[in-house]
CSV table of C-alpha atoms in Angstrom, one decimal:
chain,number,residue,atom,x,y,z
V,1,UNK,CA,-112.8,-57.4,103.6
V,2,UNK,CA,-115.5,-60.0,103.5
V,3,UNK,CA,-118.0,-57.2,103.4
V,4,UNK,CA,-116.3,-55.7,100.4
V,5,UNK,CA,-116.2,-59.1,98.6
V,6,UNK,CA,-119.9,-59.6,99.4
V,7,UNK,CA,-120.8,-56.2,97.8
V,8,UNK,CA,-118.8,-56.9,94.7
V,9,UNK,CA,-120.1,-60.4,94.2
V,10,UNK,CA,-123.7,-59.4,94.8
V,11,UNK,CA,-123.4,-56.4,92.4
V,12,UNK,CA,-121.8,-58.6,89.7
V,13,UNK,CA,-124.6,-61.2,90.0
V,14,UNK,CA,-127.5,-58.8,89.7
V,15,UNK,CA,-126.2,-56.0,87.5
V,16,UNK,CA,-127.6,-56.1,83.9
V,17,UNK,CA,-125.9,-52.9,82.7
V,18,UNK,CA,-124.1,-53.4,79.4
V,19,UNK,CA,-121.2,-51.3,78.2
V,20,UNK,CA,-120.4,-50.6,74.6
V,21,UNK,CA,-117.0,-49.0,75.1
V,22,UNK,CA,-115.8,-46.7,72.3
V,23,UNK,CA,-112.2,-46.5,71.2
V,24,UNK,CA,-110.1,-43.3,72.0
V,25,UNK,CA,-110.3,-42.3,68.3
V,26,UNK,CA,-114.1,-42.6,68.3
V,27,UNK,CA,-114.4,-40.4,71.4
V,28,UNK,CA,-112.0,-37.8,70.0
V,29,UNK,CA,-113.6,-37.8,66.5
V,30,UNK,CA,-117.1,-37.5,68.0
V,31,UNK,CA,-116.1,-34.6,70.2
V,32,UNK,CA,-117.8,-31.3,69.2
V,33,UNK,CA,-116.9,-27.9,70.5
V,34,UNK,CA,-119.6,-25.4,71.4
V,35,UNK,CA,-118.4,-23.1,68.6
V,36,UNK,CA,-119.0,-23.2,64.9
V,37,UNK,CA,-116.4,-22.0,62.4
V,38,UNK,CA,-116.8,-19.7,59.4
V,39,UNK,CA,-114.3,-20.2,56.5
V,40,UNK,CA,-113.6,-17.8,53.7
V,41,UNK,CA,-113.7,-18.9,50.0
V,42,UNK,CA,-110.1,-20.1,50.3
V,43,UNK,CA,-110.7,-22.2,53.4
V,44,UNK,CA,-109.2,-19.7,55.9
V,45,UNK,CA,-110.9,-19.4,59.3
V,46,UNK,CA,-112.4,-15.9,59.5
V,47,UNK,CA,-114.8,-16.2,62.5
V,48,UNK,CA,-115.6,-18.4,65.5
V,49,UNK,CA,-119.1,-18.3,67.0
V,50,UNK,CA,-120.6,-20.0,70.0
V,51,UNK,CA,-123.8,-21.7,69.0
V,52,UNK,CA,-124.3,-24.3,71.8
V,53,UNK,CA,-125.7,-22.5,74.9
V,54,UNK,CA,-125.7,-25.7,77.1
V,55,UNK,CA,-122.0,-25.9,77.7
V,56,UNK,CA,-118.7,-24.2,76.7
V,57,UNK,CA,-116.3,-26.5,74.9
V,58,UNK,CA,-113.3,-25.5,72.8
V,59,UNK,CA,-110.9,-27.4,70.6
V,60,UNK,CA,-109.7,-30.8,71.8
V,61,UNK,CA,-106.2,-30.5,73.2
V,62,UNK,CA,-103.5,-33.1,72.8
V,63,UNK,CA,-101.7,-34.2,76.0
V,64,UNK,CA,-98.4,-32.8,74.7
V,65,UNK,CA,-100.0,-29.4,74.6
V,66,UNK,CA,-101.2,-29.4,78.2
V,67,UNK,CA,-98.9,-28.0,81.0
V,68,UNK,CA,-97.1,-30.8,82.8
V,69,UNK,CA,-97.8,-29.0,86.1
V,70,UNK,CA,-101.5,-29.3,85.4
V,71,UNK,CA,-101.3,-33.1,84.6
V,72,UNK,CA,-99.2,-33.7,87.7
V,73,UNK,CA,-101.6,-31.8,89.9
V,74,UNK,CA,-104.7,-33.5,88.6
V,75,UNK,CA,-103.2,-37.0,89.0
V,76,UNK,CA,-102.0,-36.3,92.5
V,77,UNK,CA,-105.4,-34.9,93.4
V,78,UNK,CA,-107.6,-37.5,91.8
V,79,UNK,CA,-105.7,-40.7,91.4
V,80,UNK,CA,-102.2,-40.9,92.8
V,81,UNK,CA,-101.6,-44.5,91.6
V,82,UNK,CA,-103.0,-43.8,88.1
V,83,UNK,CA,-100.0,-45.3,86.3
V,84,UNK,CA,-99.8,-48.3,88.6
V,85,UNK,CA,-103.4,-49.8,88.6
V,86,UNK,CA,-105.5,-51.3,85.8
V,87,UNK,CA,-108.5,-49.1,86.1
V,88,UNK,CA,-109.4,-49.7,89.8
V,89,UNK,CA,-107.3,-48.7,92.8
V,90,UNK,CA,-108.2,-51.5,95.2
V,91,UNK,CA,-106.2,-50.0,98.0
V,92,UNK,CA,-108.3,-46.9,97.7
V,93,UNK,CA,-111.5,-49.0,97.5
V,94,UNK,CA,-110.7,-50.9,100.7
V,95,UNK,CA,-109.8,-47.7,102.5
V,96,UNK,CA,-113.0,-46.1,101.4
V,97,UNK,CA,-115.1,-49.1,102.6
V,98,UNK,CA,-113.4,-49.1,106.1
V,99,UNK,CA,-113.7,-45.3,106.3
V,100,UNK,CA,-117.5,-45.6,105.8
V,101,UNK,CA,-117.9,-48.5,108.2
V,102,UNK,CA,-115.8,-47.1,111.0
V,103,UNK,CA,-116.3,-43.4,110.8
V,104,UNK,CA,-119.2,-42.8,108.4
V,105,UNK,CA,-116.9,-40.8,106.2
V,106,UNK,CA,-117.3,-40.2,102.5
V,107,UNK,CA,-113.9,-40.9,101.1
V,108,UNK,CA,-114.0,-41.4,97.4
V,109,UNK,CA,-112.3,-44.3,95.6
V,110,UNK,CA,-113.0,-43.6,91.9
V,111,UNK,CA,-109.9,-43.5,89.7
V,112,UNK,CA,-109.5,-41.2,86.8
V,113,UNK,CA,-110.4,-44.2,84.5
V,114,UNK,CA,-113.6,-44.8,86.5
V,115,UNK,CA,-114.5,-41.1,86.3
V,116,UNK,CA,-113.9,-41.2,82.6
V,117,UNK,CA,-116.2,-44.1,81.9
V,118,UNK,CA,-118.9,-42.3,83.9
V,119,UNK,CA,-118.5,-39.4,81.5
V,120,UNK,CA,-118.7,-41.6,78.5
V,121,UNK,CA,-121.6,-43.7,79.7
V,122,UNK,CA,-124.5,-41.7,81.1
V,123,UNK,CA,-126.0,-44.8,82.6
V,124,UNK,CA,-123.1,-44.7,85.2
V,125,UNK,CA,-123.9,-41.3,86.4
V,126,UNK,CA,-125.0,-41.2,90.1
V,127,UNK,CA,-128.7,-41.3,90.8
V,128,UNK,CA,-129.5,-38.6,93.3
V,129,UNK,CA,-126.2,-38.1,95.3
V,130,UNK,CA,-124.7,-41.6,95.1
V,131,UNK,CA,-124.3,-44.5,92.6
V,132,UNK,CA,-126.2,-47.7,93.2
V,133,UNK,CA,-124.2,-50.9,93.8
V,134,UNK,CA,-125.1,-52.0,90.3
V,135,UNK,CA,-123.8,-48.7,88.9
V,136,UNK,CA,-120.6,-49.0,90.9
V,137,UNK,CA,-119.8,-52.5,89.7
V,138,UNK,CA,-120.7,-51.4,86.2
V,139,UNK,CA,-118.2,-48.5,86.6
V,140,UNK,CA,-115.5,-50.9,87.8
V,141,UNK,CA,-116.0,-53.4,84.9
V,142,UNK,CA,-116.0,-50.6,82.3
V,143,UNK,CA,-112.8,-49.2,83.8
V,144,UNK,CA,-111.1,-52.6,83.5
V,145,UNK,CA,-112.3,-52.9,79.9
V,146,UNK,CA,-111.3,-49.5,78.8
V,147,UNK,CA,-107.8,-49.9,80.2
V,148,UNK,CA,-107.4,-53.0,77.9
V,149,UNK,CA,-107.9,-50.9,74.8
V,150,UNK,CA,-106.7,-47.4,75.8
V,151,UNK,CA,-103.3,-46.3,76.8
V,152,UNK,CA,-102.8,-44.3,80.0
V,153,UNK,CA,-101.9,-41.2,78.0
V,154,UNK,CA,-105.2,-41.5,76.0
V,155,UNK,CA,-107.2,-41.9,79.2
V,156,UNK,CA,-105.7,-38.8,80.9
V,157,UNK,CA,-106.0,-36.8,77.7
V,158,UNK,CA,-109.7,-37.6,77.2
V,159,UNK,CA,-110.4,-37.0,80.9
V,160,UNK,CA,-108.9,-33.5,80.8
V,161,UNK,CA,-110.8,-32.7,77.6
V,162,UNK,CA,-114.2,-34.0,78.8
V,163,UNK,CA,-114.4,-33.2,82.5
V,164,UNK,CA,-116.3,-30.1,83.7
V,165,UNK,CA,-114.1,-27.7,85.7
V,166,UNK,CA,-116.3,-24.7,86.5
V,167,UNK,CA,-119.9,-23.9,85.8
V,168,UNK,CA,-120.4,-24.5,82.1
V,169,UNK,CA,-116.7,-24.7,81.3
V,170,UNK,CA,-116.0,-28.2,80.0
V,171,UNK,CA,-112.5,-29.4,79.2
V,172,UNK,CA,-109.1,-27.9,79.9
V,173,UNK,CA,-109.1,-25.6,77.0
V,174,UNK,CA,-112.3,-23.7,77.9
V,175,UNK,CA,-111.4,-23.3,81.6
V,176,UNK,CA,-107.8,-22.3,80.9
V,177,UNK,CA,-108.8,-19.6,78.3
V,178,UNK,CA,-112.0,-18.6,80.2
V,179,UNK,CA,-110.5,-18.1,83.6
V,180,UNK,CA,-106.8,-17.3,82.9
V,181,UNK,CA,-106.9,-16.2,79.2
V,182,UNK,CA,-104.2,-18.6,78.2
V,183,UNK,CA,-103.7,-21.8,76.4
V,184,UNK,CA,-103.4,-25.0,78.5
V,185,UNK,CA,-99.8,-25.3,77.6
V,186,UNK,CA,-99.0,-22.0,79.4
V,187,UNK,CA,-100.6,-22.8,82.8
V,188,UNK,CA,-98.1,-22.3,85.7
V,189,UNK,CA,-98.1,-24.2,88.9
V,190,UNK,CA,-100.4,-22.0,91.0
V,191,UNK,CA,-103.0,-22.0,88.2
V,192,UNK,CA,-102.7,-25.7,87.8
V,193,UNK,CA,-103.3,-26.3,91.5
V,194,UNK,CA,-106.4,-24.1,91.4
V,195,UNK,CA,-107.8,-25.9,88.3
V,196,UNK,CA,-107.0,-29.4,89.7
V,197,UNK,CA,-108.9,-28.4,92.9
V,198,UNK,CA,-112.0,-27.6,90.9
V,199,UNK,CA,-112.6,-31.1,89.6
V,200,UNK,CA,-114.2,-32.6,92.7
V,201,UNK,CA,-116.5,-29.7,93.2
V,202,UNK,CA,-116.7,-27.4,90.1
V,203,UNK,CA,-119.0,-24.9,91.7
V,204,UNK,CA,-117.3,-24.7,95.1
V,205,UNK,CA,-116.9,-21.3,96.9
V,206,UNK,CA,-113.6,-19.6,96.2
V,207,UNK,CA,-112.5,-20.0,99.8
V,208,UNK,CA,-113.0,-23.7,99.6
V,209,UNK,CA,-111.0,-23.9,96.4
V,210,UNK,CA,-108.2,-22.0,97.9
V,211,UNK,CA,-108.0,-24.3,100.9
V,212,UNK,CA,-108.0,-27.4,98.7
V,213,UNK,CA,-105.4,-25.9,96.3
V,214,UNK,CA,-103.1,-24.9,99.2
V,215,UNK,CA,-103.4,-28.4,100.7
V,216,UNK,CA,-102.7,-30.0,97.3
V,217,UNK,CA,-99.6,-27.8,96.9
V,218,UNK,CA,-98.3,-28.8,100.3
V,219,UNK,CA,-98.9,-32.5,99.4
V,220,UNK,CA,-97.0,-32.0,96.1
V,221,UNK,CA,-94.2,-30.2,98.0
V,222,UNK,CA,-94.8,-27.3,95.6
V,223,UNK,CA,-92.7,-24.1,95.8
V,224,UNK,CA,-95.9,-22.1,95.2
V,225,UNK,CA,-97.0,-20.0,98.2
V,226,UNK,CA,-100.5,-20.1,99.4
V,227,UNK,CA,-100.7,-16.3,99.1
V,228,UNK,CA,-100.0,-16.7,95.3
V,229,UNK,CA,-102.8,-19.3,95.1
V,230,UNK,CA,-105.2,-16.9,96.9
V,231,UNK,CA,-104.4,-14.2,94.4
V,232,UNK,CA,-104.9,-16.4,91.4
V,233,UNK,CA,-108.1,-18.0,92.7
V,234,UNK,CA,-109.8,-14.7,92.9
V,235,UNK,CA,-110.3,-14.9,89.2
V,236,UNK,CA,-112.9,-17.6,89.8
V,237,UNK,CA,-115.2,-15.1,91.5
V,238,UNK,CA,-115.9,-13.0,88.4
V,239,UNK,CA,-117.6,-13.7,85.1
V,240,UNK,CA,-115.4,-15.6,82.6
V,241,UNK,CA,-114.6,-14.5,79.1
V,242,UNK,CA,-113.2,-16.5,76.2
V,243,UNK,CA,-111.6,-14.3,73.6
V,244,UNK,CA,-112.1,-15.8,70.1
V,245,UNK,CA,-109.0,-16.4,68.2
V,246,UNK,CA,-110.5,-14.6,65.2
V,247,UNK,CA,-113.7,-12.6,64.7
V,248,UNK,CA,-113.7,-11.0,61.3
V,249,UNK,CA,-117.3,-11.5,60.1
V,250,UNK,CA,-119.7,-11.5,63.1
V,251,UNK,CA,-122.9,-10.8,61.1
V,252,UNK,CA,-122.2,-13.3,58.4
V,253,UNK,CA,-121.3,-15.9,61.1
V,254,UNK,CA,-124.6,-15.3,62.9
V,255,UNK,CA,-126.5,-15.8,59.7
V,256,UNK,CA,-124.7,-19.0,58.5
V,257,UNK,CA,-123.6,-20.9,61.6
V,258,UNK,CA,-126.3,-22.9,63.4
V,259,UNK,CA,-124.8,-26.2,64.8
V,260,UNK,CA,-121.9,-26.8,67.2
V,261,UNK,CA,-118.8,-28.1,65.7
V,262,UNK,CA,-119.7,-27.3,62.1
V,263,UNK,CA,-117.5,-25.6,59.5
V,264,UNK,CA,-119.2,-23.5,56.9
V,265,UNK,CA,-117.5,-22.1,53.8
V,266,UNK,CA,-118.6,-18.7,52.7
V,267,UNK,CA,-118.0,-16.5,49.6
V,268,UNK,CA,-116.1,-14.0,51.7
V,269,UNK,CA,-112.5,-13.3,50.8
V,270,UNK,CA,-110.6,-13.1,54.1
V,271,UNK,CA,-108.0,-10.7,52.9
V,272,UNK,CA,-110.5,-8.3,51.4
V,273,UNK,CA,-112.7,-8.6,54.6
V,274,UNK,CA,-109.7,-7.5,56.6
V,275,UNK,CA,-108.9,-4.6,54.2
V,276,UNK,CA,-112.5,-3.4,54.2
V,277,UNK,CA,-112.7,-3.5,58.0
V,278,UNK,CA,-109.5,-1.4,58.3
V,279,UNK,CA,-110.6,1.0,55.5
V,280,UNK,CA,-113.9,1.6,57.3
V,281,UNK,CA,-112.1,2.4,60.6
V,282,UNK,CA,-109.7,4.8,58.7
V,283,UNK,CA,-112.6,6.6,56.9
V,284,UNK,CA,-114.5,7.0,60.2
V,285,UNK,CA,-111.5,8.5,61.9
V,286,UNK,CA,-111.4,11.2,59.1
V,287,UNK,CA,-115.1,11.9,59.5
V,288,UNK,CA,-115.2,12.0,63.3
V,289,UNK,CA,-115.3,15.8,63.4
V,290,UNK,CA,-118.3,15.7,61.0
V,291,UNK,CA,-120.4,13.7,63.5
V,292,UNK,CA,-120.0,10.5,61.5
V,293,UNK,CA,-119.5,7.6,63.9
V,294,UNK,CA,-120.4,4.4,62.1
V,295,UNK,CA,-120.7,2.9,58.6
V,296,UNK,CA,-120.8,-0.3,56.6
V,297,UNK,CA,-119.2,-1.9,53.6
V,298,UNK,CA,-120.5,-4.5,51.1
V,299,UNK,CA,-118.2,-5.7,48.3
V,300,UNK,CA,-119.7,-8.0,45.6
V,301,UNK,CA,-118.4,-9.6,42.5
V,302,UNK,CA,-120.3,-8.1,39.5
V,303,UNK,CA,-120.1,-11.3,37.4
V,304,UNK,CA,-121.1,-13.9,40.0
V,305,UNK,CA,-123.0,-11.9,42.6
V,306,UNK,CA,-120.7,-13.4,45.3
V,307,UNK,CA,-120.4,-11.3,48.4
V,308,UNK,CA,-116.6,-10.9,48.9
V,309,UNK,CA,-116.7,-8.6,52.0
V,310,UNK,CA,-119.4,-7.9,54.5
V,311,UNK,CA,-118.6,-5.3,57.2
V,312,UNK,CA,-121.9,-4.4,58.8
V,313,UNK,CA,-120.6,-1.8,61.2
V,314,UNK,CA,-117.4,-0.5,62.8
V,315,UNK,CA,-117.2,-3.4,65.3
V,316,UNK,CA,-115.9,-2.8,68.8
V,317,UNK,CA,-116.1,1.0,68.5
V,318,UNK,CA,-119.7,0.9,67.3
V,319,UNK,CA,-122.5,2.0,69.7
V,320,UNK,CA,-124.7,-0.6,68.0
V,321,UNK,CA,-122.5,-3.6,67.5
V,322,UNK,CA,-125.3,-6.0,66.8
V,323,UNK,CA,-127.0,-3.8,64.3
V,324,UNK,CA,-126.5,-4.9,60.6
V,325,UNK,CA,-125.8,-1.5,58.9
V,326,UNK,CA,-126.0,-3.1,55.5
V,327,UNK,CA,-129.5,-4.5,55.9
V,328,UNK,CA,-130.5,-1.4,57.8
């Protein structure tokens, strides 16, 4: 105990790290997904396009729209006394210190709040494999401060939206849709156990994730069988795919969308774009026996020159999906 106090006092005296802690609203409002959105002339979303290649982030998800089983699994895995402490779980800190002193173990003691402030403040990220004493004390102080101005629900909501789960998949929305092709609200218990088990080691081997998820399930007294977890976890071994909610104007989107999180209004009329797309598919079906397999449609307003529909090829059925048939 004296050793622990010595570490904390020494770190406090010599640390110079300053924290400018944002509010929850500032963090949420500054959040940018890796996609940009194309709107039609009436403000309707007609296309979503990924433009940031460094990470995969989708829309921010409110806590009420996240599966309770996922929230329960994450808290049990990462910070069991989350709703009891004020940013720092001293019982876990003391246990971690004694663990390292007596058995040279590597038990962690970072609460969800401490992990969150490390995401928000890059200066608190570990250097090499471990944080310095100064960084650790800075993390503790920041966790205390943020708990004074944020509610527990805001902390866990931000944490689930900002943490990296797997590879480049950042936030619960991207990992839920990318791995399981469902919204976070629809995650069942087995899927929740798998995702919660990824947080400590996002790029762990599938076998390690399965063992961790099964242990977590046992600890939670879950009714989910380990065999079910094994079956679900196999989805981690393949490439992920995030199906866009809407993709009506791919070529226009690639021309106009450049920055993550932006929304661009086009001259396209969404209803007419849909009609032109279906009309092209119908005409191609009639001409199939005449060896006609692709086409394009451009609709313009004669008075203004506005482009109202831009269908550059037949889409998924095209053998050259990325070729712009109108420009060609």
